[in-house]
mmCIF file of C-alpha atoms in Angstrom:
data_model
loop_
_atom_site.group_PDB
_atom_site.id
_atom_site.type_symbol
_atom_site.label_atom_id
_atom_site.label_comp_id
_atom_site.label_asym_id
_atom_site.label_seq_id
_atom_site.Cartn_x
_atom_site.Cartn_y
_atom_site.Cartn_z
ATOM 1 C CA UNK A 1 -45.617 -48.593 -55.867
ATOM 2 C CA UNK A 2 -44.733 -49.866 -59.156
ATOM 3 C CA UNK A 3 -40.904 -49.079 -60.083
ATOM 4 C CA UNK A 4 -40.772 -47.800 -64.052
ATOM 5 C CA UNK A 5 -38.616 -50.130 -66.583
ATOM 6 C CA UNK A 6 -35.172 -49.410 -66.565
ATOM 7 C CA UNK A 7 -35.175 -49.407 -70.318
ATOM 8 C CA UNK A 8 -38.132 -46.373 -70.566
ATOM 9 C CA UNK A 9 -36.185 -44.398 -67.477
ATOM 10 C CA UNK A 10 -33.030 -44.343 -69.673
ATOM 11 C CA UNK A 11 -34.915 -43.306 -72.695
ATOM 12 C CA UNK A 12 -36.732 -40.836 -70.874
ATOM 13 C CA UNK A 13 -32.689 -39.560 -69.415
ATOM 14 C CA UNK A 14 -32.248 -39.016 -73.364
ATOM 15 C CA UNK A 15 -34.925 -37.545 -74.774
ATOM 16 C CA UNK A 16 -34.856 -34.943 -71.726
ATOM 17 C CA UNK A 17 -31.641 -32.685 -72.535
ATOM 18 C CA UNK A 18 -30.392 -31.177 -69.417
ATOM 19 C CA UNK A 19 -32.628 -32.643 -67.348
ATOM 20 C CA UNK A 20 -30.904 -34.660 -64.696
ATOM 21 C CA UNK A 21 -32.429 -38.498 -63.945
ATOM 22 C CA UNK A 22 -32.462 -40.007 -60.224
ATOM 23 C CA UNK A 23 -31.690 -42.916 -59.252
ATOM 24 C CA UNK A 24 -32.813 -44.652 -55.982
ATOM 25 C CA UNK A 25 -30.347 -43.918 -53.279
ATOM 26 C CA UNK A 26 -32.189 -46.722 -50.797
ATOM 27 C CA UNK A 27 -30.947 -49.598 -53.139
ATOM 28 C CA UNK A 28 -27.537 -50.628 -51.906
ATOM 29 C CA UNK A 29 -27.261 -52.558 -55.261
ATOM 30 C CA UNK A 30 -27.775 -49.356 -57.822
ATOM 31 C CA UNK A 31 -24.305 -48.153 -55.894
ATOM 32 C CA UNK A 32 -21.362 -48.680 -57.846
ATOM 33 C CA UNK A 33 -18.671 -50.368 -57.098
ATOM 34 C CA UNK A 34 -14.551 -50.210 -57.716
ATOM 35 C CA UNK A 35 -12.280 -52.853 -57.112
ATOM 36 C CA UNK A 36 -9.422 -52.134 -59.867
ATOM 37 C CA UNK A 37 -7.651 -49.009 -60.594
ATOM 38 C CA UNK A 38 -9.036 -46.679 -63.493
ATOM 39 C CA UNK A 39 -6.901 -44.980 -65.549
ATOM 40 C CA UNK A 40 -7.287 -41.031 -66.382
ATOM 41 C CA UNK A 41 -6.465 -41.898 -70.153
ATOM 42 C CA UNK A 42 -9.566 -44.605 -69.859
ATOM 43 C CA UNK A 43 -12.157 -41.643 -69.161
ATOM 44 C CA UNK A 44 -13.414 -39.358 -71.505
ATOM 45 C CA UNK A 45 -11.328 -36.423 -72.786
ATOM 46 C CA UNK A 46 -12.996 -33.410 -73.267
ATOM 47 C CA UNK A 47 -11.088 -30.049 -74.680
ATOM 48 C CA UNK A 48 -13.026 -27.731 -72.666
ATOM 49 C CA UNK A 49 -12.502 -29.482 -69.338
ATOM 50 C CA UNK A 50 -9.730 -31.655 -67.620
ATOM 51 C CA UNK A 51 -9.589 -35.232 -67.217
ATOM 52 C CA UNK A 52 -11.759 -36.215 -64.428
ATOM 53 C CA UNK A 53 -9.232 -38.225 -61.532
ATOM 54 C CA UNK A 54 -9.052 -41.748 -61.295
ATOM 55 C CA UNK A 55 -11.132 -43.814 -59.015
ATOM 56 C CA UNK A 56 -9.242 -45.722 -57.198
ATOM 57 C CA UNK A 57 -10.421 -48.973 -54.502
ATOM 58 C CA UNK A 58 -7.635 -48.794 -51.737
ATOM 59 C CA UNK A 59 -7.623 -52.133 -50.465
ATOM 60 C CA UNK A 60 -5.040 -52.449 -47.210
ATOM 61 C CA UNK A 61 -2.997 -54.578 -46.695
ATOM 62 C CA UNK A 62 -3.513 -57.230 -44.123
ATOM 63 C CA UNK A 63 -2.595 -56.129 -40.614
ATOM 64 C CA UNK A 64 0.090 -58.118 -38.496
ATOM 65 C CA UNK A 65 -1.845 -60.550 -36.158
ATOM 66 C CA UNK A 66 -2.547 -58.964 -32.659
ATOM 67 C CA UNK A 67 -3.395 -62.173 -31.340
ATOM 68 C CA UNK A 68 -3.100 -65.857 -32.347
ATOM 69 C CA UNK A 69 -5.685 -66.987 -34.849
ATOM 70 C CA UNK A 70 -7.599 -69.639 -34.786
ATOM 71 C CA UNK A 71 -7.696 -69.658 -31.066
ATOM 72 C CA UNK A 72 -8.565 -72.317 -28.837
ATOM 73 C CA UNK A 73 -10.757 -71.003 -26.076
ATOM 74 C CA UNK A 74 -13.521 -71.538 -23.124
ATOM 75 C CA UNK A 75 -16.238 -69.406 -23.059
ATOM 76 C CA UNK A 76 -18.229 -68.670 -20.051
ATOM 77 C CA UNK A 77 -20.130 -66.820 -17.817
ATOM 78 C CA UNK A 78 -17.496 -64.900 -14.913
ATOM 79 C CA UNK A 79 -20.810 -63.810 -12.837
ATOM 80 C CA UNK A 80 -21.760 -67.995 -12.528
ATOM 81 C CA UNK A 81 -18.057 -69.465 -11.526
ATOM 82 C CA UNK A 82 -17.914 -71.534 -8.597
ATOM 83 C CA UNK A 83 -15.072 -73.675 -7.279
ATOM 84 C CA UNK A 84 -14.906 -77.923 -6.680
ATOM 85 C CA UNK A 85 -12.191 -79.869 -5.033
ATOM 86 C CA UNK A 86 -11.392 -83.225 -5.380
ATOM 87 C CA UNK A 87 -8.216 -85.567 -5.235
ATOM 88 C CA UNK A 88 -5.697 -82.944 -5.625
ATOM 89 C CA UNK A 89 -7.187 -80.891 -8.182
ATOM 90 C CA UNK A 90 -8.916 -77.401 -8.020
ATOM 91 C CA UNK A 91 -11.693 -76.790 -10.815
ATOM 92 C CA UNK A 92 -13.371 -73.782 -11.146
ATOM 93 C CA UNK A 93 -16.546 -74.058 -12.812
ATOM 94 C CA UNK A 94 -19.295 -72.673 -15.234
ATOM 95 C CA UNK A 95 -22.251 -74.981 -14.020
ATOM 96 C CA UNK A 96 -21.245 -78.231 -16.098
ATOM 97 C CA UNK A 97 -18.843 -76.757 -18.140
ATOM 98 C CA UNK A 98 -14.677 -76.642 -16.630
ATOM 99 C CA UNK A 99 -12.633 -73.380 -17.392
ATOM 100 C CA UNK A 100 -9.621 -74.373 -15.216
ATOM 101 C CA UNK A 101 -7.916 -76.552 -13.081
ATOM 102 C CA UNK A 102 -4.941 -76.484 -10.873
ATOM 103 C CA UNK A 103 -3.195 -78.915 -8.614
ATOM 104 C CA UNK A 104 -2.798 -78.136 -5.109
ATOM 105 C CA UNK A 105 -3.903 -79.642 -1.631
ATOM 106 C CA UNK A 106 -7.271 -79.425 0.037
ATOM 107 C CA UNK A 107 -6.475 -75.968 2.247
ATOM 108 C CA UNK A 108 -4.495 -73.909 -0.128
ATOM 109 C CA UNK A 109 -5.381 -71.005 -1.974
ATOM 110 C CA UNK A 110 -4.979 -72.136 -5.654
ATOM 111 C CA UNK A 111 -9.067 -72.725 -6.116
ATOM 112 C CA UNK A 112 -9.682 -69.463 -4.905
ATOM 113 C CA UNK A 113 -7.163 -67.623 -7.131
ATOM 114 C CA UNK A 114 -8.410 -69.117 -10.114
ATOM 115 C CA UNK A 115 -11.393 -68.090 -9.509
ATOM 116 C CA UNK A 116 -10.844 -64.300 -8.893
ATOM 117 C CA UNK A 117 -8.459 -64.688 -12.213
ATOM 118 C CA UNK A 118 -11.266 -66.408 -14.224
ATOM 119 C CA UNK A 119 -14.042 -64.012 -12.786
ATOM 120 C CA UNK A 120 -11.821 -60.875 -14.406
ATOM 121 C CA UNK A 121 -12.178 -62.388 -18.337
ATOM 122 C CA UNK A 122 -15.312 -64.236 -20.041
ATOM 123 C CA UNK A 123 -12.773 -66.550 -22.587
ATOM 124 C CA UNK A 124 -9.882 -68.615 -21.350
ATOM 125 C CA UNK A 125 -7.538 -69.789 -24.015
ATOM 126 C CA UNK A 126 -4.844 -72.153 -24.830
ATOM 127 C CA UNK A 127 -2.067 -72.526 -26.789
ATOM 128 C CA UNK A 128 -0.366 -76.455 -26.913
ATOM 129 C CA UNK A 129 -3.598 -78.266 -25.573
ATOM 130 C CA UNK A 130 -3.676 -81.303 -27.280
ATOM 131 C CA UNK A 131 -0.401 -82.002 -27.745
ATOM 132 C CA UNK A 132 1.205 -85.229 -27.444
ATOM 133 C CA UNK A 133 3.808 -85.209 -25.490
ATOM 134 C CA UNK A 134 3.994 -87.281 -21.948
ATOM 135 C CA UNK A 135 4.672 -83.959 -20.032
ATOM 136 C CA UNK A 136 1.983 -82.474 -22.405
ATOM 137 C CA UNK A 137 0.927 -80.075 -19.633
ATOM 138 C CA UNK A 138 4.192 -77.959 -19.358
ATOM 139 C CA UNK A 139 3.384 -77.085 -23.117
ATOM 140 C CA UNK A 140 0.167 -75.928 -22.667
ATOM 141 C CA UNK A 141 -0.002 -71.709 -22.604
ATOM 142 C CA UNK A 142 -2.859 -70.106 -21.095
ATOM 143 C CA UNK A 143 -3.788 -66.486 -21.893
ATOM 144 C CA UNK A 144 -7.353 -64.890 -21.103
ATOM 145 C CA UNK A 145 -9.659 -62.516 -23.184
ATOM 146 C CA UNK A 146 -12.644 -60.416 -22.641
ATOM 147 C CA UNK A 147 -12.640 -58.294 -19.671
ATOM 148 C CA UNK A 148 -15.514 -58.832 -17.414
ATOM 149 C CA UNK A 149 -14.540 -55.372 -15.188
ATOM 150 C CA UNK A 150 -14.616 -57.122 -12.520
ATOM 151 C CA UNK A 151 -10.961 -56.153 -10.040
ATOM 152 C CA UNK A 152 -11.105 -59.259 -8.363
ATOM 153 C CA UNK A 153 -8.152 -59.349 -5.840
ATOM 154 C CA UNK A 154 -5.904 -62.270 -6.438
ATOM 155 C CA UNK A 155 -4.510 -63.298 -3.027
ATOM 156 C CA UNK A 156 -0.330 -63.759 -2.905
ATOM 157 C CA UNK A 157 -0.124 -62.373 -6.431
ATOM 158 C CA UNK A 158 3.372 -60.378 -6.039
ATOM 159 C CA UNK A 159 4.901 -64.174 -4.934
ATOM 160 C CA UNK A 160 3.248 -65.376 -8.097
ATOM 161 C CA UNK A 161 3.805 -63.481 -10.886
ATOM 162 C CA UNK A 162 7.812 -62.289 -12.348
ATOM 163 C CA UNK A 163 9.011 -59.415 -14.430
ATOM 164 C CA UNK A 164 10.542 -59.144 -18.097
ATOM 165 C CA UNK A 165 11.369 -57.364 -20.831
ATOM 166 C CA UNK A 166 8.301 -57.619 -23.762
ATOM 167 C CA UNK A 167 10.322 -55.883 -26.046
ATOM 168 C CA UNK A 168 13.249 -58.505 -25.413
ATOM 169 C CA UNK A 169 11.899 -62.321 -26.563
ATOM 170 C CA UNK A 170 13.452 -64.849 -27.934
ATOM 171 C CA UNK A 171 11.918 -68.349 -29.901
ATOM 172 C CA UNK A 172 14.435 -70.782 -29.318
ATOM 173 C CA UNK A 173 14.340 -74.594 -30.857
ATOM 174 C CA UNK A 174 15.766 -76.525 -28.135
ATOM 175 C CA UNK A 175 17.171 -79.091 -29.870
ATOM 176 C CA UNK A 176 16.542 -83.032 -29.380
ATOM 177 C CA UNK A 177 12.722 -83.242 -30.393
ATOM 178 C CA UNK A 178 12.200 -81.048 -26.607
ATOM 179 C CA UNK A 179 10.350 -78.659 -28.168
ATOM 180 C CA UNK A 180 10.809 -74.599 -28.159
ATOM 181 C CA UNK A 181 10.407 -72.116 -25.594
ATOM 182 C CA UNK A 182 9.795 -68.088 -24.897
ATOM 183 C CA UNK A 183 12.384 -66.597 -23.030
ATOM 184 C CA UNK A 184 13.999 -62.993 -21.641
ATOM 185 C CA UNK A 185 17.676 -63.729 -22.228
ATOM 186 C CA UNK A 186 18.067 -65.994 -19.712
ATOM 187 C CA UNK A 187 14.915 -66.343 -18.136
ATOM 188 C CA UNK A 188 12.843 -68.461 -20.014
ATOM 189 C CA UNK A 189 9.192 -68.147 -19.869
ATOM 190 C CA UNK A 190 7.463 -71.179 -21.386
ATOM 191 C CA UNK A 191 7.796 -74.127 -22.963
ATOM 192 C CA UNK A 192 6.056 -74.784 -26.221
ATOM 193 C CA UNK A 193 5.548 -77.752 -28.592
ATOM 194 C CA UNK A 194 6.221 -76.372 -31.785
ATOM 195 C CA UNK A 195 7.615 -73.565 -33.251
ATOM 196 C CA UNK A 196 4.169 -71.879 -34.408
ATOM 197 C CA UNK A 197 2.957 -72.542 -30.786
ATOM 198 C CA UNK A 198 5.761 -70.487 -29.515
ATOM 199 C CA UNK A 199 5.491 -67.768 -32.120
ATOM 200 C CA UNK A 200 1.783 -67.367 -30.968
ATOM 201 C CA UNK A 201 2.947 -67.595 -27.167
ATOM 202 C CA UNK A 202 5.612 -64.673 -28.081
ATOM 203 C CA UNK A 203 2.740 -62.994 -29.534
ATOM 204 C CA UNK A 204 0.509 -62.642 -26.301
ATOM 205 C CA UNK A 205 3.330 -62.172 -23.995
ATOM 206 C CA UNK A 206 4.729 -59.322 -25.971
ATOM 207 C CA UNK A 207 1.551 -57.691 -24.260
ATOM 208 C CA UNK A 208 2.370 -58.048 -21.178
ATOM 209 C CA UNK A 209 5.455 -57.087 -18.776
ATOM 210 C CA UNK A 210 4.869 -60.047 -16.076
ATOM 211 C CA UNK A 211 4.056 -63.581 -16.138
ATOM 212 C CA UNK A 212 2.168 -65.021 -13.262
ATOM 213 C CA UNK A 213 1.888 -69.377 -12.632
ATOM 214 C CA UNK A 214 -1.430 -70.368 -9.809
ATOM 215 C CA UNK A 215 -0.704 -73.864 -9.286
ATOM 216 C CA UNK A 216 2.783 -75.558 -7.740
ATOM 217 C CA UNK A 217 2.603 -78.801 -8.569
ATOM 218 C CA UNK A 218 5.164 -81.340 -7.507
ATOM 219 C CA UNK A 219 5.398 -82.754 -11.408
ATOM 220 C CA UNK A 220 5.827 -80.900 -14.664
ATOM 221 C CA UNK A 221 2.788 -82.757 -15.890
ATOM 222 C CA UNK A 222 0.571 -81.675 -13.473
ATOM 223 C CA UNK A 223 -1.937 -78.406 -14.228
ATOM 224 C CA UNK A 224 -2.028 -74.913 -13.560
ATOM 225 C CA UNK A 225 -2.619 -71.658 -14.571
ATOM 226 C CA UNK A 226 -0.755 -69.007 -16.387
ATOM 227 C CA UNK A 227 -1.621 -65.548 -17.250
ATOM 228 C CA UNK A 228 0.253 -62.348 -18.252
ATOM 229 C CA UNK A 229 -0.495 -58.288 -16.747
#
């Protein structure tokens, strides 16, 4: 179906007193559009009638960041996780792909509590990885998104995981080039690199009321596993 000329459909608007012209309400383009403010004094008066309101375009402001942005994740598949083992380390696995490691010895648990924690989420993220210092993994802060809804039990997880206050954190430098850490008065939480690391690691833990560690390892360098609930 041929559309008729703008110019004749205006024309047509005139010449037709009274008579009230459509437009095409399927043509997300003939909608208008506000983005400033219009002032009443800018419409037309008219002595019989009142000003007609102003349009207005709310625009919101921003809202406070819920959770750190950009983020630094793995994404993966919780239903095709398995677990490997070798020298010292505990991998859990997405085919190829690794979504976390801890250290721990051939017949203890840590393998298998990764993997019910990593079967619970679909994204495992990090806060600190790549950092450059020689302890580099002490800085590194894991949190986890994306609920599978799968209640995987996580064996020993009262002996893991400690209590504080979320509405009680601190960011404190400490000092010397060491870097800056999270803490609950005067239990401190984690260690972070920077200063914007540990804003972003107050940020997630300020969700949470406990902080739970899978992985002992004899040296601060070695990995494991964080998460918050």
């Amino acid at each position: 179906m041929r559309r008729t000329p703008r110019l004749l459909l205006a024309a047509l608007c005139v010449l037709a007193a009274g008579t009230a012209c459509g437009s095409d309400k399927g043509d997300p383009s003939a909608a208008p559009t506000f983005d400033t403010v219009v002032s009443p004094s800018a419409a037309a008066e008219s002595p019989s009638a009142a000003p007609s309101p102003a349009r207005t375009s709310a625009r919101p402001s921003p809202a406070a960041a819920s959770w750190p942005s950009p983020a630094d994740c793995v994404s993966y598949n919780p239903n095709n996780l398995t677990v490997q083992y070798a020298a010292g380390i505990h991998q859990v696995m997405d085919g190829s792909k690794i979504v976390a490691r801890v250290h721990g010895g051939p017949g203890e648990v840590m393998g298998d509590q990764a993997l019910a924690l990593a079967q619970r989420y679909k994204r495992h993220c990090f806060i600190g990885r790549g950092n450059g210092r020689e302890d580099a993994n002490a800085y590194i802060f894991d949190y986890w998104r994306d609920s599978s809804g799968k209640r995987t039990t996580i064996s020993g997880e009262d002996e893991i995981c400690s209590s504080y206050d979320r509405g009680n954190l601190q960011v404190n430098d400490m000092g010397g080039g060491q870097g800056w850490r999270v803490k609950n008065d005067d239990n401190v939480l984690h260690l972070f690199d920077d200063e914007s690391d540990a804003r972003d690691g107050r940020l997630v833990l300020a969700k949470y009321g406990r902080i739970c560690r899978i992985g002992s390892p004899p040296d601060s360098d070695q990995d494991y596993v964080t998460y918050g609930k």
